[in-house]
Every structure is written in C-alpha cells, then in structure tokens.
mmCIF file of C-alpha atoms in Angstrom:
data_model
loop_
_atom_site.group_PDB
_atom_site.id
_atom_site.type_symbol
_atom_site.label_atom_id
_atom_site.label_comp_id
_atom_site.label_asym_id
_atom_site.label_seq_id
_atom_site.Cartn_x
_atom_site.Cartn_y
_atom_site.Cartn_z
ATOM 1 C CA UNK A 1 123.632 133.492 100.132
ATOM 2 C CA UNK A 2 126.627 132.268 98.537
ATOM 3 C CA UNK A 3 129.242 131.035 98.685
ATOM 4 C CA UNK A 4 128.420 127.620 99.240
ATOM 5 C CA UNK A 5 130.549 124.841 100.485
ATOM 6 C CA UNK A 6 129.707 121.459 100.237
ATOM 7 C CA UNK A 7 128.950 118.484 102.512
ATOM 8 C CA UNK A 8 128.505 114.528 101.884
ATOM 9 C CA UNK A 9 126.106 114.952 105.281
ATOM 10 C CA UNK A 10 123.890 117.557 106.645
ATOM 11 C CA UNK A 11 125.337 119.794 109.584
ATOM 12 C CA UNK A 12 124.115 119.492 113.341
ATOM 13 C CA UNK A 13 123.108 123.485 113.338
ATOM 14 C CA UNK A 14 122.675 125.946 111.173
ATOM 15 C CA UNK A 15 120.850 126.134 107.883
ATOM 16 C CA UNK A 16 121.628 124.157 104.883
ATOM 17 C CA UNK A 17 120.184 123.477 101.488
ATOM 18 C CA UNK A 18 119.533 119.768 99.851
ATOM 19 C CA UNK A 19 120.642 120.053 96.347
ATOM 20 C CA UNK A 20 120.391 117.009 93.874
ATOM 21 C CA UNK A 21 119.109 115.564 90.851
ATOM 22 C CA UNK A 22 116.666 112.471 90.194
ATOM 23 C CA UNK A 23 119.327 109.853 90.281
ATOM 24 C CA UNK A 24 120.990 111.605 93.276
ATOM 25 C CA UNK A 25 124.342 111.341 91.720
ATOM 26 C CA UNK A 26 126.115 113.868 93.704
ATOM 27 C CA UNK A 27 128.103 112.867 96.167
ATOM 28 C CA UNK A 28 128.058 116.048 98.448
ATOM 29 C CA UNK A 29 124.479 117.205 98.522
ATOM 30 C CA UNK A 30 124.609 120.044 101.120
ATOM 31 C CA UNK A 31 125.292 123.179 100.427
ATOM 32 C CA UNK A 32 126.158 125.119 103.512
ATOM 33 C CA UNK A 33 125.532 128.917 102.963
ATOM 34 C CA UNK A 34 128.396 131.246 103.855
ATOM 35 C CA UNK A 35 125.150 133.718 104.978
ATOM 36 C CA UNK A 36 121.445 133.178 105.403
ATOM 37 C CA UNK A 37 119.976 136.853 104.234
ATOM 38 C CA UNK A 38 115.711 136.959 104.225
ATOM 39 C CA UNK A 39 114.124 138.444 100.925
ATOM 40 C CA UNK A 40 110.298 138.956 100.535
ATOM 41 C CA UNK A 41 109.550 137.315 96.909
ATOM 42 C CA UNK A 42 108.578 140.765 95.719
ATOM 43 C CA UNK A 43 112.365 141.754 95.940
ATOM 44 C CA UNK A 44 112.984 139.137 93.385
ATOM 45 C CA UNK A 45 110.191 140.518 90.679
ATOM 46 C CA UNK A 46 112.024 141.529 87.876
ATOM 47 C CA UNK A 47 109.634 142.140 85.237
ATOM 48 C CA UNK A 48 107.849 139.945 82.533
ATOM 49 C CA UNK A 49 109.506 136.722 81.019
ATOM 50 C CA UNK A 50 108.973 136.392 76.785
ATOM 51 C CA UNK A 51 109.917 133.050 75.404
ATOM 52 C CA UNK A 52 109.385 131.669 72.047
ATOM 53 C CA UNK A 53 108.224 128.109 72.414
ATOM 54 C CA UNK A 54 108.868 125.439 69.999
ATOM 55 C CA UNK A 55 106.163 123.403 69.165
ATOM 56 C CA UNK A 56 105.235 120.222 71.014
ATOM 57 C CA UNK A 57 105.421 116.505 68.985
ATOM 58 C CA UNK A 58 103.389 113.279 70.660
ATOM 59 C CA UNK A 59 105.662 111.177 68.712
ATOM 60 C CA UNK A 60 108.711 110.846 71.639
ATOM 61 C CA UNK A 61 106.679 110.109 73.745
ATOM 62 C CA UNK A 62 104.087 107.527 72.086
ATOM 63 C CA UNK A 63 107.620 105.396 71.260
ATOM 64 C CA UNK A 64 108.367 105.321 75.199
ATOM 65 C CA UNK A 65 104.824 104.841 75.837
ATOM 66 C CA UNK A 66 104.317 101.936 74.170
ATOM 67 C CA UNK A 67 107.842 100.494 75.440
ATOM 68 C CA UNK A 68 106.151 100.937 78.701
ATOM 69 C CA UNK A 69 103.051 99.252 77.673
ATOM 70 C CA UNK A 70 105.568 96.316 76.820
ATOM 71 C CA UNK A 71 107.710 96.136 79.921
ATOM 72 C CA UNK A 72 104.263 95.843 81.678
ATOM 73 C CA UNK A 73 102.732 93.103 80.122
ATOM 74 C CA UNK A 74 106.045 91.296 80.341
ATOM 75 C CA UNK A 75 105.565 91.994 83.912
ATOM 76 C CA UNK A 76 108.919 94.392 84.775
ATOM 77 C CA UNK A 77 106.644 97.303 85.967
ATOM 78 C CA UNK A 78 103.297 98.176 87.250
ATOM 79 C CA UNK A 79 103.497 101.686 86.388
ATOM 80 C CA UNK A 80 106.357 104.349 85.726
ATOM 81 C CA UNK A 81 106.487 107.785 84.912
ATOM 82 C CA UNK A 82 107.887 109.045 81.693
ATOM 83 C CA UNK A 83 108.403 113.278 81.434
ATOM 84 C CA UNK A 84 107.607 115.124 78.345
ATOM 85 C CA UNK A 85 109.617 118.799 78.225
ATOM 86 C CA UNK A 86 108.230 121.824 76.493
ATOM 87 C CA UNK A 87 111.064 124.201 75.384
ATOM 88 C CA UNK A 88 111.547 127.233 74.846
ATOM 89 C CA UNK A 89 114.054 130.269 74.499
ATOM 90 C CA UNK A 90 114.235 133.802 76.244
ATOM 91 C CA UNK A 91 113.256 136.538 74.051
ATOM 92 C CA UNK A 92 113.306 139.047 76.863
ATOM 93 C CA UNK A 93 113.496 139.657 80.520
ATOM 94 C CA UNK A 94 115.481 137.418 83.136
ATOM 95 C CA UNK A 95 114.178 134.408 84.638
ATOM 96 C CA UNK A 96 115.265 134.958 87.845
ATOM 97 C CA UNK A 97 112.389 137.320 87.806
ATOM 98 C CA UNK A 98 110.230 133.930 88.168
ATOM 99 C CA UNK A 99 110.857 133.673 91.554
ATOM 100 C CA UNK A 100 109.037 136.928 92.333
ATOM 101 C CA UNK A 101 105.810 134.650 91.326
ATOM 102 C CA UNK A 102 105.971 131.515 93.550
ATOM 103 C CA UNK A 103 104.313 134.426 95.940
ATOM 104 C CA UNK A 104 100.676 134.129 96.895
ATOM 105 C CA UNK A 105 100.139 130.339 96.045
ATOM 106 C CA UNK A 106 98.288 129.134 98.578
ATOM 107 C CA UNK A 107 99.013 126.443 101.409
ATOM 108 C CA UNK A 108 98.923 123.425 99.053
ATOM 109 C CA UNK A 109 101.851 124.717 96.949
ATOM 110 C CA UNK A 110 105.465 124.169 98.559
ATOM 111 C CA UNK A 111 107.376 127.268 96.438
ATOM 112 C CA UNK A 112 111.432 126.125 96.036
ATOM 113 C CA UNK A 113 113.949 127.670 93.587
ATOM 114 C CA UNK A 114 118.036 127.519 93.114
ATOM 115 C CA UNK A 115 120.109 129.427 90.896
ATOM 116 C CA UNK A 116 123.601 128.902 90.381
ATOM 117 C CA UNK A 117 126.224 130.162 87.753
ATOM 118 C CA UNK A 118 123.070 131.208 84.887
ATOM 119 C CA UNK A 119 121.331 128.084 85.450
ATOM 120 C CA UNK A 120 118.302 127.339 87.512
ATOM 121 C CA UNK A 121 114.911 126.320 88.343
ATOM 122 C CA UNK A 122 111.503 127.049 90.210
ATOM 123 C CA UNK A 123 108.463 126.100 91.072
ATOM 124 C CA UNK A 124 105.344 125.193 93.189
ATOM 125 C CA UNK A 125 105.000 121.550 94.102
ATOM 126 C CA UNK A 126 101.947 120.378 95.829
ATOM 127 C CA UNK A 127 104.428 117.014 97.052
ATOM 128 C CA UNK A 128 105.846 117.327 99.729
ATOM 129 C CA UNK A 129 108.425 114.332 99.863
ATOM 130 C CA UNK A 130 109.158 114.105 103.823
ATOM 131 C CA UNK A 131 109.326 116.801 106.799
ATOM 132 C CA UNK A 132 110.848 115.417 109.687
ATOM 133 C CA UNK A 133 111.043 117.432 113.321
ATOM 134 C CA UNK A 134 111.549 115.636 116.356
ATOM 135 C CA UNK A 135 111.071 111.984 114.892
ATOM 136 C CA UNK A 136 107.420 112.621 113.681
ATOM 137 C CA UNK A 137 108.264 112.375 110.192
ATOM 138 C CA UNK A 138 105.512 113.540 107.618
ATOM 139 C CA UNK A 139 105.304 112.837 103.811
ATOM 140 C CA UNK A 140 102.409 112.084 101.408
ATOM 141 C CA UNK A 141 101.057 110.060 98.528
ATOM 142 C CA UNK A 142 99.718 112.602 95.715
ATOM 143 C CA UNK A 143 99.031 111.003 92.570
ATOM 144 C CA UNK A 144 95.750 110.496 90.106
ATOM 145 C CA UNK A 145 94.897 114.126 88.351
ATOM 146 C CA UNK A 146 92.185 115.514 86.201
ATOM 147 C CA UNK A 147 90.959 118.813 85.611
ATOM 148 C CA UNK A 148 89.058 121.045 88.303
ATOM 149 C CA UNK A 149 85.317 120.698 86.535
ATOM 150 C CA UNK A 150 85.863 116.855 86.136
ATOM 151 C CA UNK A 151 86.237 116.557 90.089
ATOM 152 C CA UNK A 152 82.943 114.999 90.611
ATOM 153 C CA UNK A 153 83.670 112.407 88.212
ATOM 154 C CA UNK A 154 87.289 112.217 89.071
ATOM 155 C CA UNK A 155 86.444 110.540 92.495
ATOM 156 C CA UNK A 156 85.182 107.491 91.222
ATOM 157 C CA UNK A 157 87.721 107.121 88.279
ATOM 158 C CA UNK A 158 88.965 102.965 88.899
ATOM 159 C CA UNK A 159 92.073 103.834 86.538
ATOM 160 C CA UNK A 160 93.271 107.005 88.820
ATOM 161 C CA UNK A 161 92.400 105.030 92.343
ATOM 162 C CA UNK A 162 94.400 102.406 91.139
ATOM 163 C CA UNK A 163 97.313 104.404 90.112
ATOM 164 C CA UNK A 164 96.893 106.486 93.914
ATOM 165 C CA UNK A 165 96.668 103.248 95.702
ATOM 166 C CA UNK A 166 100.367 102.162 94.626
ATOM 167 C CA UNK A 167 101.615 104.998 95.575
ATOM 168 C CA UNK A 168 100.322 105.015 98.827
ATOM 169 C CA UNK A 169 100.119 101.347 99.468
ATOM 170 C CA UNK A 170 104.154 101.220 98.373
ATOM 171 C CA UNK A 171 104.957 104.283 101.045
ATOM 172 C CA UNK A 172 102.952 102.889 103.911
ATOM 173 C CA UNK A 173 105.036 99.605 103.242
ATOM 174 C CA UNK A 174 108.397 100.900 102.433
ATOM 175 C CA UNK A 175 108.324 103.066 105.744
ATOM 176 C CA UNK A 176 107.033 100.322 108.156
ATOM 177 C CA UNK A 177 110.209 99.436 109.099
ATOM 178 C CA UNK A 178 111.979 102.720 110.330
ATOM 179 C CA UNK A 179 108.334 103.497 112.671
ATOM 180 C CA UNK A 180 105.252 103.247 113.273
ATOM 181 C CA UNK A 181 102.611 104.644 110.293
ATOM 182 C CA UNK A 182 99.601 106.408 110.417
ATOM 183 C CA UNK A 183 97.742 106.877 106.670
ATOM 184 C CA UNK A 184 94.874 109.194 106.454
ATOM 185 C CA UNK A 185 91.671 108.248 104.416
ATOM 186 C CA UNK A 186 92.478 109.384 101.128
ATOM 187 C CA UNK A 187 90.600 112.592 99.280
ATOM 188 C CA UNK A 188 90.684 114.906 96.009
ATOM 189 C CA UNK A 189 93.278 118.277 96.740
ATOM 190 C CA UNK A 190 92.081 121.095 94.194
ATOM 191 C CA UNK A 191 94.775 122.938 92.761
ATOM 192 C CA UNK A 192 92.972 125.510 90.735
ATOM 193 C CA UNK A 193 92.898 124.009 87.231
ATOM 194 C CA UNK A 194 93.521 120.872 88.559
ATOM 195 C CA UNK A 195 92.935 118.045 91.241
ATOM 196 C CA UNK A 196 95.006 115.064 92.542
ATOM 197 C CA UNK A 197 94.390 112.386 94.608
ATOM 198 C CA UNK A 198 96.298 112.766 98.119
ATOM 199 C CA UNK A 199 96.777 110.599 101.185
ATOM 200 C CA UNK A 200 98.483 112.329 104.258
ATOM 201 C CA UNK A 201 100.886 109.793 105.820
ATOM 202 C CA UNK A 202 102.747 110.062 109.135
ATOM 203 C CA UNK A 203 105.659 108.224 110.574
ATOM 204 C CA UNK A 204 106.302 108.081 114.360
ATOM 205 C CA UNK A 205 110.046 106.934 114.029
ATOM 206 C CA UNK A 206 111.950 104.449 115.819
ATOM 207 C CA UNK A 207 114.924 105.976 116.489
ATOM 208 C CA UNK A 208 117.644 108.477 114.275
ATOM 209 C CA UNK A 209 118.526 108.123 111.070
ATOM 210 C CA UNK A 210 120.398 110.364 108.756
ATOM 211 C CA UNK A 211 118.631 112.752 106.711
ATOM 212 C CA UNK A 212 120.151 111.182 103.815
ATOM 213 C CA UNK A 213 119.563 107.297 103.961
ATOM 214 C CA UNK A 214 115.811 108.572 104.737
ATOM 215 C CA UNK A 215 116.017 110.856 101.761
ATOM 216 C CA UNK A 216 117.114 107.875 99.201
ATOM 217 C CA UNK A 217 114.790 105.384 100.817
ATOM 218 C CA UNK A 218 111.732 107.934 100.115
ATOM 219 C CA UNK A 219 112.948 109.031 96.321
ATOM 220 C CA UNK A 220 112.202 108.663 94.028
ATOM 221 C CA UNK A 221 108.058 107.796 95.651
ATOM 222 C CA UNK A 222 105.964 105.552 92.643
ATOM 223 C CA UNK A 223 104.773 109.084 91.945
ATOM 224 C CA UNK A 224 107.292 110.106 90.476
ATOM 225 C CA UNK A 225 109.115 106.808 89.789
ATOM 226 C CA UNK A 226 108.978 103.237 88.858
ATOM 227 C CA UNK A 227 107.010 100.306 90.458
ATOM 228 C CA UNK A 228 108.499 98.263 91.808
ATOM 229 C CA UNK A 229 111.618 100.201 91.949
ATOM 230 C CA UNK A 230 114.730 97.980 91.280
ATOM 231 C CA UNK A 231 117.802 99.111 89.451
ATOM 232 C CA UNK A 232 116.606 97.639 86.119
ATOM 233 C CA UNK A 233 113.446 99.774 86.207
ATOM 234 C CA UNK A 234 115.292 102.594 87.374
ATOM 235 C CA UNK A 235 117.864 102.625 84.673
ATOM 236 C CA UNK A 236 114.731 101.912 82.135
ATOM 237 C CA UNK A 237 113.090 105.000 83.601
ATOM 238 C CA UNK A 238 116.374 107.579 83.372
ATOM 239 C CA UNK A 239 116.864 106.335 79.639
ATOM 240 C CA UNK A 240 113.233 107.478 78.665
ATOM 241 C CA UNK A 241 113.771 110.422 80.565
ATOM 242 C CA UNK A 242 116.769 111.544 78.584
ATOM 243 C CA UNK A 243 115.227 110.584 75.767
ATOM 244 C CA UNK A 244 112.388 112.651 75.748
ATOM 245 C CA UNK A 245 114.885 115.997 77.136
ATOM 246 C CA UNK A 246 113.742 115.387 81.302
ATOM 247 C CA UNK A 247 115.549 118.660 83.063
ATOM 248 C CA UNK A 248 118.033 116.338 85.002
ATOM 249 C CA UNK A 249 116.610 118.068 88.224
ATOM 250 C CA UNK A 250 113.165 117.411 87.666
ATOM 251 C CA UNK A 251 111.024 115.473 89.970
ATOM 252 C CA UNK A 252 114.585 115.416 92.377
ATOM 253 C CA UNK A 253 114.228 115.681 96.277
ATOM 254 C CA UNK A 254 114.945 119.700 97.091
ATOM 255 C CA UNK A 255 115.162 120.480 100.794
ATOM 256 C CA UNK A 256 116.165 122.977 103.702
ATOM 257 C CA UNK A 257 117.381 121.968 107.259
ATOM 258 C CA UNK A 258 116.940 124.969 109.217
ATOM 259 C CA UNK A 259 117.888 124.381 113.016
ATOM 260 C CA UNK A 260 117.041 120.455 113.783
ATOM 261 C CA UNK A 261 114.066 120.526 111.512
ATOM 262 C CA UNK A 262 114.194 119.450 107.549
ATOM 263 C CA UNK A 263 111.675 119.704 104.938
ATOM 264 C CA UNK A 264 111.747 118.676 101.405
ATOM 265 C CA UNK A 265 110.197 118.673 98.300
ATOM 266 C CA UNK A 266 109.930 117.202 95.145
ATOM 267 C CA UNK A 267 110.662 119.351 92.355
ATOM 268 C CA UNK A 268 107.158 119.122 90.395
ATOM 269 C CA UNK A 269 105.299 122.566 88.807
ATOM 270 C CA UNK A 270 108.473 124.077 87.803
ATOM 271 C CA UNK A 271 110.589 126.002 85.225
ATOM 272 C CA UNK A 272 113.777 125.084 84.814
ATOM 273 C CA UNK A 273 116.600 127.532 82.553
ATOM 274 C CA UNK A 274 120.032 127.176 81.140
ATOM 275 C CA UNK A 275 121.495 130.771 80.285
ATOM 276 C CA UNK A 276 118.724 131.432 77.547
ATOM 277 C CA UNK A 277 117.475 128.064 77.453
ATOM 278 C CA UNK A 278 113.834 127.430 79.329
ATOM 279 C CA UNK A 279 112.279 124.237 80.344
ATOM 280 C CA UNK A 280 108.491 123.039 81.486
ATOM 281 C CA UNK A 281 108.619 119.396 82.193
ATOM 282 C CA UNK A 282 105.613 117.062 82.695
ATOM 283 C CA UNK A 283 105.172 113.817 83.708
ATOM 284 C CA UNK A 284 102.249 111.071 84.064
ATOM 285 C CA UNK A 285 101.787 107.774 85.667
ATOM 286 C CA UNK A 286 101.461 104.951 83.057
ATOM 287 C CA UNK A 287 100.187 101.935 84.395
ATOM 288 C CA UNK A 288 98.362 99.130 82.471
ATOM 289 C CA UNK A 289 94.985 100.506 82.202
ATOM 290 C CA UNK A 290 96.807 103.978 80.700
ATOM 291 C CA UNK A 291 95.674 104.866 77.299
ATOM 292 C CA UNK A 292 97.761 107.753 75.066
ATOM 293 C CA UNK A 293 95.333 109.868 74.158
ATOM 294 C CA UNK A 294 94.882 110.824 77.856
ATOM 295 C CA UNK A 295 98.586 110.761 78.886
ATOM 296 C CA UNK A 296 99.038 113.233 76.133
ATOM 297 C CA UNK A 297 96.247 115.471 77.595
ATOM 298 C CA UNK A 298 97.563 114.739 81.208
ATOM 299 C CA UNK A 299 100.872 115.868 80.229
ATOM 300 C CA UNK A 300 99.596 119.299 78.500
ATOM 301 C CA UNK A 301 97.680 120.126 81.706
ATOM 302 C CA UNK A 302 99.914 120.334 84.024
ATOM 303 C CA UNK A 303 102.003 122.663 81.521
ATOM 304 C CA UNK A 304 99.665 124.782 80.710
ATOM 305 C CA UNK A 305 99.126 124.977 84.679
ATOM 306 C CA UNK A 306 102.567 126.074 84.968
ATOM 307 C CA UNK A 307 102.526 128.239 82.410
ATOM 308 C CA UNK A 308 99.500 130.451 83.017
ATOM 309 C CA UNK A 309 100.787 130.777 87.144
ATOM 310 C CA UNK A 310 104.324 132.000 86.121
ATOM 311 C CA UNK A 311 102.938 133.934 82.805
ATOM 312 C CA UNK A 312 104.984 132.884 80.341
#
C-alpha cells in the first residue's frame, strides 16, 4: 500500500514493485511500499464495468504495416511488432473493479495490476519475462498464435515457427553470456480461445547482476519488440506505436521482488484506463512472410480474448 517512495535500484529486503513503461524511461523504477497489506481478489470486485467502444479502423495500421513490409525488404528488420488499441469510455461502474477478475485464471496466466492517482492497468499475461531466485534465472519465448480449434493445424504453420524460432533463437543467444542455458523443446500452450507457441528457457547464472541491467538486457524480448533490436529499430517501433494510440505501458516489464526472489512480467492481456478513458491494446509479430488480412484477425483475437475474460 501506498505511499510509495522511489528507488533508481531495487532494495536488499523487503518487498518492492518494478514499475515502467516500454522504453523504460524512468529513471527510478522501484517503488518501495510504505506497507505490504494481503487482499483476496474478491475484495477488489466492485461490480460490472459498461463502456461504449468506438469502432475499430484497419487503416492505421495497414499504413504502418506496409512501412514494415518496407523496412524489411530493405533489410532493417526481420520482424517487429506494431500494437493496435481499441478504445473505449466508462459508462458505468469503476475499473478498479477489474482487478476482482484476474481471479481464477489458471497457471498459464501471470495476473499483475497498478493503480495510481485514477490511472491504471491490468491484466493476465501468459509471458513471463524473467524470474530469478538464487541465480537460476527462468524466462520464456512465447510467440506464434492462432485460435484454439486451429491447434492441429497451428503446429505445422512454417510462417508461425519461423516467427517462434527468432524469438527463442535471439533469447538463447542474448543470454549466453551472463550463464549457462538450458532451452526446452518447444510446444503449443492453450489459452482457452487461443494457443501460442512457447519454449521454456533456463539460465544457470554466472555470477550477480543487478535486477536492472538483467531487466533491460531481456526487454523488450523479439516478442514483443524489434529484430534485431538496435536503436534505429527501436525508435522506428515507439513511433508506430504512438501512432496507432499504444498505452505507453503496454508490453513494459512489471515485476515484484519479494525477499531475495524477483519475478516479472510483461504487460500483455490487459486493460489499461485514464480517469474515464479505457484501453485494450493488441499487438502481432510482422515478419516477411506476414500478410494483413491475418494481422488484422490476429490483432482482433487477442481483444476479443480480453474482452470476454474481464466482461466488458
């Protein structure tokens, strides 16, 4: 509970939250509570959320999809990951109530939520970006999707391998250097509506390193950000994502050290709310063998995921 103070690095003891957004701007990350108080989810359950949603246009996001069609046949990226954002605004109810629903999920959903000053966001990500206890670091590569009945067919989709394999291939190589990795054979997580690729991957570290140089090394993963990942494609990658309204917290790291151990997230499957101003942000992997039409119907899946578990 607040108050918070704040902290460039995490504390030795205690409890502390992560809190920044995808470009990791701030400074002072940590947010030290003044009190840690333990609430069942049900305590939170406020009611029904009603929001009037505006209607969705393709043609945002065709413009930056063909610019990233460009950039990779002029060789700057292999893939990157533009976000489309649904909006909406409160009719009635309060969306803190939304954090009474992150209960019940199921183990492959990581719930997470913040609210601060009438702003806020929540969610249940199936990423998990790293947990770290004892140098045995764990993370993951979860990327490819299609819906539940297509899962037969989905394993054997070249186009979704391909955009798995450099995710995973890019993590196992990025990470070589701070330990020694073990990957996992890769297989299809079902999420209800939906399914994903996802590789378990496991670090036994060196030695120590801060939480935070191992947090910006990991984020953003190609998951959820460019490939390769330089500061040209970065900066490429935050200017579609502003164009096309990106939450600025979306798809950011979101962890809690708790005693020596420190697990994060990234902030996928989530709502995010500005006084009466509500948010579902999607995003898909475009890579060169990407075609619209099924971006497009990527993007509305994993929306309409979000917005059938939260019931809004």
């Amino acid at each position: 509970m607040g108050p918070f103070s704040e902290a460039e690095e995490c504390p030795r003891e205690g409890v502390a939250f992560y809190v920044n957004d995808f470009q990791l701007s701030d400074s002072r990350p940590w947010r030290i509570p003044s009190e840690v108080v333990e609430l069942s989810l049900e305590d939170l359950s406020q009611g029904d959320l009603e929001v009037d949603w505006q209607e969705m246009s393709v043609e945002g996001f065709a413009g930056v999809f063909t610019e990233i069609g460009e950039a990779i046949q002029r060789g700057i990226f292999e893939k990157s990951v533009p976000v489309v954002t649904e909006m909406g605004k409160i009719t009635a109810g309060c969306p803190v109530s939304l954090i009474g629903k992150l209960a019940g999920a199921g183990e492959s959903f990581y719930p997470y939520a913040w609210v601060h000053q009438g702003k806020g966001f929540c969610g249940l990500t199936p990423e998990l970006l790293l947990h770290l206890r004892k140098g045995r670091l764990k993370t993951m590569a979860l990327a490819g999707t299609a819906k539940a009945d297509e899962k037969t067919i989905f394993a054997f989709d070249e186009k979704e391998i391909r955009e798995h394999e450099y995710v995973a291939q890019t993590l196992v190589a990025s990470l070589s250097d701070i330990g020694m990795v073990k990957r996992s054979t890769r297989r299809v997580m079902n999420l209800g509506s939906l399914v994903h690729f996802h590789t378990p991957i496991e670090v036994f570290m060196y030695g120590d390193y801060p939480l935070e140089y191992l947090v910006r090394k990991m984020h953003p993963t190609p998951a959820l950000g460019p490939l390769p990942r330089t500061e040209e494609t970065m900066s490429m990658l935050v200017d579609w994502r502003k164009r096309l309204g990106c939450p600025a917290y979306f798809g950011a790291p979101f962890g809690i050290f708790d005693h020596g151990e420190f697990h994060a997230v990234v902030m996928i499957r989530g709502i995010h709310w500005s006084g009466e101003e509500i948010m579902v942000p999607s995003g898909c992997g475009v890579i060169e063998a990407s075609r619209l039409t099924n971006e497009w119907r990527e993007l509305g899946l994993k929306r309409d995921a979000i917005k059938q578990r939260f019931s809004i």
